[in-house]
Amino acid sequence: MPPRKKRTSWQLGYWPLAVLVISGGVLLIIGWANLAARRWSMDFAYPFVATPSVLADTLHDESLALKGARALAFEVENLRRENALLTARAARMDELERENGELRAAGGMAPPAQYRYRACEIILRDPVGWNEHFTISAGSDSGVLPGAAVLALVPGEDGLTVTLVGVVRTVSRHSARVVTLLNPELKLSARLPEADEVGFVNAEGAGAASTGLVELNYLPVKGNYLLGERLETTGLEAMVPGGIAMGRLAELEPVNQRFGNTAYRRGFFQPLADIGKLRLLLVVVLDRQSEPPAAP
Amino acid sequence: MRILLVTVTVFLTAVAEAWLGNYLMLLPLTGCAVFYFTVSLGDRMGLFAALLGGALTELLYGRSIWLAAGLLPVYCFGCYWQRRQRTGEVALAAVPGLAVGMLVPAPLYLWKYLVMGWRRPDWMEPLVFIPVAMIFCAAWLPLTVWWLDRCAGRLGLPRYRERKE
């Protein structure tokens, strides 16, 4: 009886399997190393990167001493007036929040996630991607999480309006990298309250960044849209509260209603904030007492 | 000693470049340093400087590209310059400086328009930034050569001006 021929590992199918497993492992390691390098470099470079903004702040603070007593008194008076107005608005918001909580409780709904806002400033911008991404001076030590909304205050019809600027992408201990609405990497849902329709920002990623317009995809064809109408966040994303203004509808691509068979159309909106000129921002931080919001 | 000089110089230029970039100034200081090291210390150290400088600037700025897209063309150009061109006079470094000023930002803009889509690129931005970077590098590279040659001389390392006569 001839001896039984031993089958090779290739014939057994182990070799291709091993290649697959190793390739997957290498890809995983590269991805992890990429993320780790980003975090490490952000932490390591923070003192160097933050130096110009720290110096500018110090200079600004010190320059106050050069102002006269009369000018300072005038500024204090103005700030007091503004403070009183903001306190009144905050009281009104507290009342609405309480009322909303009661209504949700009556309807058997879970209480909404509680957010806080932390002030921060832009410490580093890339001249090649000036409007598309930047680094802020708040990190995980301030409770910032990836996906958190980054907001700015812009002058609106009735005082200051809070508007969405971007979303945190990577977080290190002292800083975080933010991708803005003008970056095709940022994808999120947006609501048009007047048309009562929902679209998706940068969903196709074709981009219109350079003209300062943002792509808005998957708008239902049947919607009655008005150019100039307001866009706001839907609240569907975990760390982006709903109802925050994003911009105004600026363009809509025409659709052949009679012969076309498409169900969606594309539009473009103009962000409310001039992203290239921002310095001071607010970042959404989850309140420690509240439950983390579940992604729908 | 070579690695120490390259690492310290590249790190300082990358941080300085990031500081200037924060004020909307696209000035390729790291590119000039990479060109200098490629010509003076040879291909290997040049490649090391290009990879280190590229990784540092990309990580500092939080860009989404890797492999030093903006600095590898400078490294290749440095290899060519080292073999084919004269490096005797400091002022002559202004000529490769013009090229370095174009080679660093051009791939970055290409990458940006590729990622952002070609739908409506703002051509004015590179048309302003690239010539400014070229003029700046034409002035900066001779200064880099002069200063780093002094450092290299004190450390007993090969100098740019003595590389090829």
Short mmCIF file of C-alpha atoms in Angstrom, two decimals:
data_model
loop_
_atom_site.label_atom_id
_atom_site.label_comp_id
_atom_site.label_asym_id
_atom_site.label_seq_id
_atom_site.Cartn_x
_atom_site.Cartn_y
_atom_site.Cartn_z
CA MET A 1 0.00 0.00 0.00
CA PRO A 2 1.61 3.30 -1.12
CA PRO A 3 2.20 5.87 1.63
CA ARG A 4 -0.46 8.52 1.83
CA LYS A 5 0.75 11.81 0.32
CA LYS A 6 0.78 14.62 2.82
CA ARG A 7 -1.32 17.61 1.73
CA THR A 8 0.38 21.02 1.74
CA SER A 9 -0.93 23.97 3.67
CA TRP A 10 -1.83 25.63 0.33
CA GLN A 11 -4.00 22.61 -0.59
CA LEU A 12 -5.60 22.74 2.80
CA GLY A 13 -6.51 26.37 2.19
CA TYR A 14 -4.63 27.67 5.23
CA TRP A 15 -2.22 29.83 3.27
CA PRO A 16 -4.78 32.11 1.59
CA LEU A 17 -6.61 32.32 4.89
CA ALA A 18 -3.39 33.31 6.66
CA VAL A 19 -2.74 36.01 4.02
CA LEU A 20 -6.26 37.38 4.54
CA VAL A 21 -5.89 37.42 8.31
CA ILE A 22 -2.44 39.04 8.15
CA SER A 23 -3.64 41.68 5.65
CA GLY A 24 -6.61 42.50 7.86
CA GLY A 25 -4.33 42.71 10.87
CA VAL A 26 -1.90 45.00 9.07
CA LEU A 27 -4.74 47.30 7.96
CA LEU A 28 -6.10 47.41 11.50
CA ILE A 29 -2.66 48.21 12.90
CA ILE A 30 -2.12 50.97 10.29
CA GLY A 31 -5.49 52.51 11.14
CA TRP A 32 -4.78 52.33 14.85
CA ALA A 33 -1.26 53.70 14.40
CA ASN A 34 -2.64 56.55 12.28
CA LEU A 35 -5.12 57.53 14.99
CA ALA A 36 -2.55 57.09 17.78
CA ALA A 37 0.00 59.20 15.88
CA ARG A 38 -2.56 61.95 15.39
CA ARG A 39 -3.49 61.99 19.08
CA TRP A 40 0.10 61.78 20.23
CA SER A 41 1.25 64.52 17.89
CA MET A 42 -1.64 66.78 18.94
CA ASP A 43 -0.74 66.29 22.60
CA PHE A 44 3.00 66.60 22.02
CA ALA A 45 2.76 69.63 19.77
CA TYR A 46 0.09 71.44 21.80
CA PRO A 47 2.47 73.73 23.74
CA PHE A 48 4.23 74.72 20.50
CA VAL A 49 1.07 75.11 18.48
CA ALA A 50 -0.82 77.04 21.15
CA THR A 51 2.00 79.54 21.77
CA PRO A 52 0.89 82.19 19.21
CA SER A 53 -2.71 82.23 20.48
CA VAL A 54 -1.53 82.34 24.12
CA LEU A 55 0.75 85.26 23.25
CA ALA A 56 -2.04 87.05 21.37
CA ASP A 57 -4.41 86.61 24.32
CA THR A 58 -1.80 87.89 26.78
CA LEU A 59 -1.10 90.88 24.57
CA HIS A 60 -4.81 91.61 24.28
CA ASP A 61 -5.27 91.38 28.05
CA GLU A 62 -2.28 93.59 28.68
CA SER A 63 -3.47 96.15 26.13
CA LEU A 64 -6.50 96.79 28.36
CA ALA A 65 -4.14 98.53 30.78
CA LEU A 66 -3.36 101.07 28.08
CA LYS A 67 -6.97 102.18 27.83
CA GLY A 68 -8.19 105.15 29.81
CA ALA A 69 -10.50 104.85 32.81
CA ARG A 70 -13.31 106.55 30.92
CA ALA A 71 -13.12 104.11 27.98
CA LEU A 72 -13.02 101.14 30.36
CA ALA A 73 -16.03 102.42 32.33
CA PHE A 74 -17.94 102.82 29.07
CA GLU A 75 -17.09 99.24 28.05
CA VAL A 76 -18.10 97.88 31.47
CA GLU A 77 -21.43 99.68 31.19
CA ASN A 78 -22.04 98.19 27.74
CA LEU A 79 -21.15 94.71 28.95
CA ARG A 80 -23.51 95.06 31.93
CA ARG A 81 -26.34 95.98 29.57
CA GLU A 82 -25.55 93.01 27.32
CA ASN A 83 -25.33 90.75 30.37
CA ALA A 84 -28.78 91.81 31.55
CA LEU A 85 -30.26 91.01 28.13
CA LEU A 86 -28.58 87.61 28.03
CA THR A 87 -29.76 86.81 31.56
CA ALA A 88 -33.34 87.56 30.53
CA ARG A 89 -32.99 85.32 27.47
CA ALA A 90 -31.46 82.53 29.57
CA ALA A 91 -34.37 82.76 32.04
CA ARG A 92 -36.82 82.42 29.17
CA MET A 93 -34.91 79.38 27.87
CA ASP A 94 -34.96 77.79 31.34
CA GLU A 95 -38.72 78.21 31.41
CA LEU A 96 -39.08 76.62 27.97
CA GLU A 97 -36.78 73.76 28.98
CA ARG A 98 -38.84 73.07 32.10
CA GLU A 99 -42.05 73.15 30.07
CA ASN A 100 -40.51 70.83 27.47
CA GLY A 101 -39.47 68.42 30.23
CA GLU A 102 -43.02 68.37 31.63
CA LEU A 103 -44.53 67.75 28.21
CA ARG A 104 -42.09 64.92 27.50
CA ALA A 105 -42.83 63.37 30.87
CA ALA A 106 -46.58 63.64 30.20
CA GLY A 107 -46.08 61.98 26.81
CA GLY A 108 -44.05 59.17 28.34
CA MET A 109 -40.88 60.21 26.53
CA ALA A 110 -37.39 59.96 27.96
CA PRO A 111 -35.82 63.26 29.06
CA PRO A 112 -33.62 64.82 26.38
CA ALA A 113 -29.85 64.63 26.58
CA GLN A 114 -28.44 67.59 28.45
CA TYR A 115 -25.67 69.51 26.82
CA ARG A 116 -23.33 72.16 28.08
CA TYR A 117 -21.30 74.54 25.99
CA ARG A 118 -17.63 75.14 26.48
CA ALA A 119 -15.92 78.20 25.06
CA CYS A 120 -12.75 77.60 23.08
CA GLU A 121 -10.70 79.22 20.38
CA ILE A 122 -9.07 78.20 17.15
CA ILE A 123 -5.37 77.61 17.79
CA LEU A 124 -4.26 76.31 14.43
CA ARG A 125 -5.44 76.62 10.86
CA ASP A 126 -4.03 75.09 7.70
CA PRO A 127 -3.48 77.66 4.94
CA VAL A 128 -4.31 75.00 2.33
CA GLY A 129 -7.53 73.99 4.11
CA TRP A 130 -8.31 77.31 5.79
CA ASN A 131 -12.08 76.91 5.63
CA GLU A 132 -12.20 73.13 5.77
CA HIS A 133 -10.56 72.12 9.05
CA PHE A 134 -8.86 73.61 12.10
CA THR A 135 -7.71 72.77 15.63
CA ILE A 136 -9.47 74.11 18.74
CA SER A 137 -8.17 74.63 22.27
CA ALA A 138 -10.50 72.13 23.97
CA GLY A 139 -9.87 68.42 24.27
CA SER A 140 -10.84 65.36 26.21
CA ASP A 141 -9.84 67.02 29.50
CA SER A 142 -12.75 69.42 28.90
CA GLY A 143 -15.13 66.57 28.10
CA VAL A 144 -15.04 67.00 24.31
CA LEU A 145 -15.98 63.86 22.40
CA PRO A 146 -15.62 62.97 18.71
CA GLY A 147 -18.75 64.01 16.84
CA ALA A 148 -19.47 66.98 19.13
CA ALA A 149 -20.98 70.01 17.42
CA VAL A 150 -18.86 73.15 17.18
CA LEU A 151 -20.86 76.36 17.22
CA ALA A 152 -20.30 80.05 16.64
CA LEU A 153 -22.25 83.16 17.57
CA VAL A 154 -23.09 85.32 14.59
CA PRO A 155 -25.15 88.50 14.37
CA GLY A 156 -28.72 87.58 13.43
CA GLU A 157 -32.05 89.29 12.97
CA ASP A 158 -32.70 89.48 16.72
CA GLY A 159 -29.31 89.74 18.36
CA LEU A 160 -26.80 86.93 18.27
CA THR A 161 -27.65 83.60 16.64
CA VAL A 162 -25.99 80.30 17.44
CA THR A 163 -24.92 78.50 14.29
CA LEU A 164 -23.24 75.20 13.52
CA VAL A 165 -19.73 75.52 12.12
CA GLY A 166 -18.49 71.94 12.13
CA VAL A 167 -18.04 68.75 14.07
CA VAL A 168 -15.13 67.42 16.14
CA ARG A 169 -13.30 64.65 14.29
CA THR A 170 -10.28 63.70 16.45
CA VAL A 171 -9.77 64.51 20.12
CA SER A 172 -6.54 64.64 22.09
CA ARG A 173 -6.11 65.69 25.70
CA HIS A 174 -5.86 69.46 25.18
CA SER A 175 -7.06 70.03 21.65
CA ALA A 176 -9.40 68.68 19.01
CA ARG A 177 -9.50 68.67 15.24
CA VAL A 178 -12.68 70.05 13.71
CA VAL A 179 -14.00 69.46 10.21
CA THR A 180 -16.24 72.27 9.03
CA LEU A 181 -19.39 72.32 6.95
CA LEU A 182 -17.25 73.28 3.96
CA ASN A 183 -15.33 70.01 4.21
CA PRO A 184 -16.85 67.11 2.22
CA GLU A 185 -15.69 64.77 5.01
CA LEU A 186 -18.47 66.13 7.23
CA LYS A 187 -21.75 64.38 6.62
CA LEU A 188 -24.87 65.07 8.67
CA SER A 189 -28.60 65.52 8.31
CA ALA A 190 -30.25 68.92 7.93
CA ARG A 191 -33.84 70.06 8.18
CA LEU A 192 -35.61 72.76 6.24
CA PRO A 193 -38.35 73.78 8.69
CA GLU A 194 -40.30 75.94 6.23
CA ALA A 195 -40.45 73.23 3.56
CA ASP A 196 -40.69 70.56 6.27
CA GLU A 197 -38.15 68.36 4.49
CA VAL A 198 -34.86 66.72 5.46
CA GLY A 199 -31.68 66.54 3.39
CA PHE A 200 -28.12 65.35 3.97
CA VAL A 201 -25.09 67.60 3.99
CA ASN A 202 -22.22 66.49 1.74
CA ALA A 203 -23.77 63.04 1.30
CA GLU A 204 -22.37 62.64 -2.22
CA GLY A 205 -19.15 64.46 -1.42
CA ALA A 206 -18.93 66.29 -4.76
CA GLY A 207 -18.28 69.47 -2.83
CA ALA A 208 -18.52 73.15 -3.57
CA ALA A 209 -16.15 74.28 -0.89
CA SER A 210 -14.29 76.93 -2.75
CA THR A 211 -17.26 79.11 -3.46
CA GLY A 212 -18.33 79.01 0.17
CA LEU A 213 -21.43 76.93 -0.55
CA VAL A 214 -22.18 73.54 0.99
CA GLU A 215 -23.74 70.64 -0.86
CA LEU A 216 -27.14 69.42 0.34
CA ASN A 217 -28.23 66.09 -1.12
CA TYR A 218 -31.31 63.91 -1.18
CA LEU A 219 -33.89 66.67 -0.98
CA PRO A 220 -37.23 65.14 -1.97
CA VAL A 221 -38.36 66.42 -5.38
CA LYS A 222 -41.88 67.10 -4.17
CA GLY A 223 -40.77 69.65 -1.54
CA ASN A 224 -41.65 73.33 -1.86
CA TYR A 225 -38.33 75.02 -1.29
CA LEU A 226 -37.67 78.71 -1.07
CA LEU A 227 -34.26 80.13 -1.78
CA GLY A 228 -33.03 81.86 1.36
CA GLU A 229 -34.93 79.61 3.75
CA ARG A 230 -33.21 78.53 6.94
CA LEU A 231 -31.54 75.15 7.49
CA GLU A 232 -31.12 73.66 10.93
CA THR A 233 -29.78 70.53 12.57
CA THR A 234 -32.17 67.62 13.03
CA GLY A 235 -30.85 66.29 16.34
CA LEU A 236 -30.44 62.83 14.78
CA GLU A 237 -26.67 62.85 15.35
CA ALA A 238 -25.63 61.89 18.87
CA MET A 239 -23.64 65.00 19.85
CA VAL A 240 -25.37 67.58 17.66
CA PRO A 241 -28.41 69.14 19.35
CA GLY A 242 -31.41 69.74 17.09
CA GLY A 243 -32.72 73.11 15.93
CA ILE A 244 -29.35 74.83 15.56
CA ALA A 245 -29.16 77.08 12.52
CA MET A 246 -26.74 75.96 9.82
CA GLY A 247 -27.27 78.33 6.92
CA ARG A 248 -29.61 79.50 4.21
CA LEU A 249 -30.58 77.68 1.02
CA ALA A 250 -28.70 79.40 -1.80
CA GLU A 251 -29.13 77.23 -4.91
CA LEU A 252 -31.32 74.39 -6.11
CA GLU A 253 -30.55 72.26 -9.12
CA PRO A 254 -33.44 72.20 -11.57
CA VAL A 255 -35.37 68.98 -11.98
CA ASN A 256 -37.37 67.96 -14.99
CA GLN A 257 -40.64 67.25 -13.17
CA ARG A 258 -42.50 65.95 -16.22
CA PHE A 259 -39.99 63.57 -17.81
CA GLY A 260 -37.45 63.03 -15.03
CA ASN A 261 -37.62 59.89 -12.94
CA THR A 262 -35.47 61.10 -10.05
CA ALA A 263 -36.88 61.18 -6.55
CA TYR A 264 -34.32 63.58 -5.11
CA ARG A 265 -32.64 66.81 -6.03
CA ARG A 266 -29.54 68.61 -4.93
CA GLY A 267 -29.14 72.05 -3.44
CA PHE A 268 -26.47 74.24 -1.94
CA PHE A 269 -26.58 76.37 1.14
CA GLN A 270 -24.57 79.25 2.48
CA PRO A 271 -23.35 78.74 6.08
CA LEU A 272 -24.41 81.54 8.43
CA ALA A 273 -20.91 81.97 9.83
CA ASP A 274 -17.96 83.24 7.83
CA ILE A 275 -15.82 80.23 8.76
CA GLY A 276 -12.55 81.75 7.59
CA LYS A 277 -12.79 84.64 10.02
CA LEU A 278 -13.87 82.82 13.19
CA ARG A 279 -11.71 82.70 16.29
CA LEU A 280 -13.90 82.12 19.35
CA LEU A 281 -16.23 79.13 19.32
CA LEU A 282 -18.44 76.97 21.50
CA VAL A 283 -18.18 73.20 21.62
CA VAL A 284 -21.00 70.96 22.78
CA VAL A 285 -20.14 68.86 25.81
CA LEU A 286 -22.35 66.22 27.30
CA ASP A 287 -23.63 66.99 30.79
CA ARG A 288 -22.18 64.40 33.15
CA GLN A 289 -25.46 63.94 34.99
CA SER A 290 -27.43 63.04 31.86
CA GLU A 291 -27.39 59.78 30.00
CA PRO A 292 -25.35 59.68 26.79
CA PRO A 293 -27.69 60.18 23.83
CA ALA A 294 -28.37 57.08 21.80
CA ALA A 295 -27.85 57.38 18.07
CA PRO A 296 -31.21 56.78 16.44
CA MET B 1 25.00 63.85 14.81
CA ARG B 2 23.49 64.02 11.33
CA ILE B 3 20.20 62.58 12.53
CA LEU B 4 20.13 65.00 15.46
CA LEU B 5 20.73 68.02 13.22
CA VAL B 6 18.11 66.89 10.71
CA THR B 7 15.52 66.07 13.39
CA VAL B 8 15.93 69.32 15.33
CA THR B 9 15.97 71.48 12.19
CA VAL B 10 12.99 69.76 10.61
CA PHE B 11 10.99 69.93 13.85
CA LEU B 12 11.70 73.65 14.33
CA THR B 13 10.91 74.50 10.72
CA ALA B 14 7.69 72.46 10.83
CA VAL B 15 6.52 74.28 13.98
CA ALA B 16 7.50 77.67 12.52
CA GLU B 17 5.68 76.79 9.29
CA ALA B 18 2.57 75.89 11.29
CA TRP B 19 2.76 79.20 13.19
CA LEU B 20 3.04 81.18 9.97
CA GLY B 21 0.31 79.07 8.39
CA ASN B 22 -1.96 80.11 11.23
CA TYR B 23 -1.79 83.64 9.78
CA LEU B 24 -2.62 82.43 6.25
CA MET B 25 0.99 82.38 5.11
CA LEU B 26 1.92 79.30 3.11
CA LEU B 27 5.70 79.47 3.40
CA PRO B 28 7.50 76.12 2.90
CA LEU B 29 10.27 76.41 5.49
CA THR B 30 10.39 72.62 5.91
CA GLY B 31 10.68 72.17 2.14
CA CYS B 32 13.77 74.39 2.11
CA ALA B 33 15.34 72.38 4.95
CA VAL B 34 14.59 69.08 3.17
CA PHE B 35 16.19 70.40 -0.04
CA TYR B 36 19.27 71.51 1.90
CA PHE B 37 19.73 68.15 3.65
CA THR B 38 19.16 66.17 0.43
CA VAL B 39 21.89 68.12 -1.34
CA SER B 40 24.36 68.38 1.53
CA LEU B 41 23.93 65.09 3.42
CA GLY B 42 22.88 62.79 0.59
CA ASP B 43 19.84 60.84 -0.55
CA ARG B 44 19.23 58.79 2.60
CA MET B 45 19.25 61.71 5.00
CA GLY B 46 17.20 63.70 2.51
CA LEU B 47 14.56 60.99 2.40
CA PHE B 48 14.56 60.80 6.19
CA ALA B 49 14.12 64.58 6.40
CA ALA B 50 11.31 64.53 3.81
CA LEU B 51 9.39 61.76 5.56
CA LEU B 52 9.87 63.28 9.00
CA GLY B 53 9.02 66.81 7.87
CA GLY B 54 6.04 65.63 5.84
CA ALA B 55 4.63 63.57 8.68
CA LEU B 56 5.16 66.43 11.15
CA THR B 57 3.49 69.13 9.05
CA GLU B 58 0.62 66.85 8.12
CA LEU B 59 0.05 65.78 11.73
CA LEU B 60 0.34 69.36 13.02
CA TYR B 61 -2.15 70.66 10.48
CA GLY B 62 -4.39 67.61 10.87
CA ARG B 63 -4.45 66.93 7.15
CA SER B 64 -5.81 63.67 5.80
CA ILE B 65 -2.90 62.79 3.54
CA TRP B 66 0.18 60.79 4.31
CA LEU B 67 3.63 60.09 2.89
CA ALA B 68 4.70 63.72 2.79
CA ALA B 69 3.03 64.48 -0.52
CA GLY B 70 4.38 68.00 -0.46
CA LEU B 71 7.96 67.11 0.45
CA LEU B 72 8.75 64.03 -1.64
CA PRO B 73 8.85 66.09 -4.86
CA VAL B 74 11.31 68.42 -3.10
CA TYR B 75 13.42 65.40 -2.15
CA CYS B 76 13.44 64.19 -5.77
CA PHE B 77 14.33 67.68 -6.95
CA GLY B 78 17.15 67.81 -4.35
CA CYS B 79 18.54 64.49 -5.66
CA TYR B 80 18.55 65.91 -9.19
CA TRP B 81 20.17 69.17 -8.07
CA GLN B 82 22.86 67.35 -6.12
CA ARG B 83 23.93 65.36 -9.18
CA ARG B 84 23.49 67.82 -12.00
CA GLN B 85 23.87 71.35 -10.75
CA ARG B 86 26.46 73.56 -9.11
CA THR B 87 26.08 74.45 -5.45
CA GLY B 88 29.10 76.67 -4.95
CA GLU B 89 27.54 80.08 -4.31
CA VAL B 90 24.99 80.79 -1.60
CA ALA B 91 23.13 83.26 -3.82
CA LEU B 92 22.70 80.57 -6.50
CA ALA B 93 20.43 78.74 -4.07
CA ALA B 94 17.74 81.28 -5.00
CA VAL B 95 17.22 79.35 -8.27
CA PRO B 96 16.26 76.00 -6.68
CA GLY B 97 14.40 78.10 -4.07
CA LEU B 98 11.95 79.17 -6.77
CA ALA B 99 11.31 75.53 -7.65
CA VAL B 100 10.94 74.46 -4.00
CA GLY B 101 8.36 77.23 -3.52
CA MET B 102 6.31 75.69 -6.29
CA LEU B 103 6.89 71.99 -5.53
CA VAL B 104 5.57 72.12 -1.95
CA PRO B 105 2.17 73.82 -2.35
CA ALA B 106 1.30 72.49 -5.83
CA PRO B 107 0.68 68.83 -4.78
CA LEU B 108 -1.26 70.06 -1.74
CA TYR B 109 -3.64 72.03 -3.93
CA LEU B 110 -3.93 69.11 -6.34
CA TRP B 111 -4.86 66.88 -3.42
CA LYS B 112 -7.31 69.45 -2.08
CA TYR B 113 -9.15 69.81 -5.37
CA LEU B 114 -9.15 66.06 -5.85
CA VAL B 115 -10.73 65.51 -2.42
CA MET B 116 -13.04 68.51 -2.53
CA GLY B 117 -14.18 67.73 -6.05
CA TRP B 118 -13.37 69.66 -9.19
CA ARG B 119 -16.79 71.20 -9.39
CA ARG B 120 -15.90 74.78 -8.58
CA PRO B 121 -12.30 75.07 -7.43
CA ASP B 122 -11.18 78.52 -6.42
CA TRP B 123 -8.20 78.97 -8.75
CA MET B 124 -7.30 82.34 -7.27
CA GLU B 125 -5.99 80.78 -4.04
CA PRO B 126 -3.11 78.77 -5.59
CA LEU B 127 -2.51 81.51 -8.16
CA VAL B 128 -1.73 83.87 -5.29
CA PHE B 129 -0.12 81.50 -2.79
CA ILE B 130 2.23 79.62 -5.12
CA PRO B 131 4.00 82.70 -6.58
CA VAL B 132 4.29 84.18 -3.07
CA ALA B 133 5.82 80.91 -1.82
CA MET B 134 8.23 80.86 -4.79
CA ILE B 135 9.43 84.40 -4.13
CA PHE B 136 9.74 83.70 -0.43
CA CYS B 137 11.73 80.49 -0.98
CA ALA B 138 14.02 82.24 -3.46
CA ALA B 139 15.02 84.51 -0.59
CA TRP B 140 14.78 81.94 2.20
CA LEU B 141 16.78 79.05 0.71
CA PRO B 142 20.06 81.06 0.46
CA LEU B 143 19.56 82.07 4.11
CA THR B 144 18.92 78.43 5.04
CA VAL B 145 22.07 77.37 3.20
CA TRP B 146 24.15 80.07 4.87
CA TRP B 147 22.87 79.29 8.37
CA LEU B 148 22.84 75.48 8.15
CA ASP B 149 26.27 75.48 6.49
CA ARG B 150 27.59 77.33 9.54
CA CYS B 151 25.99 74.76 11.87
CA ALA B 152 27.24 71.85 9.73
CA GLY B 153 30.75 73.35 9.66
CA ARG B 154 30.85 73.49 13.46
CA LEU B 155 29.55 69.95 13.76
CA GLY B 156 32.04 68.64 11.18
CA LEU B 157 29.34 67.60 8.72
CA PRO B 158 29.39 67.98 4.93
CA ARG B 159 28.30 71.43 3.76
CA TYR B 160 26.00 72.39 0.91
CA ARG B 161 28.54 74.63 -0.76
CA GLU B 162 31.25 71.98 -0.71
CA ARG B 163 29.09 69.23 -2.07
CA LYS B 164 29.92 69.77 -5.71
CA GLU B 165 32.20 72.22 -7.42
#
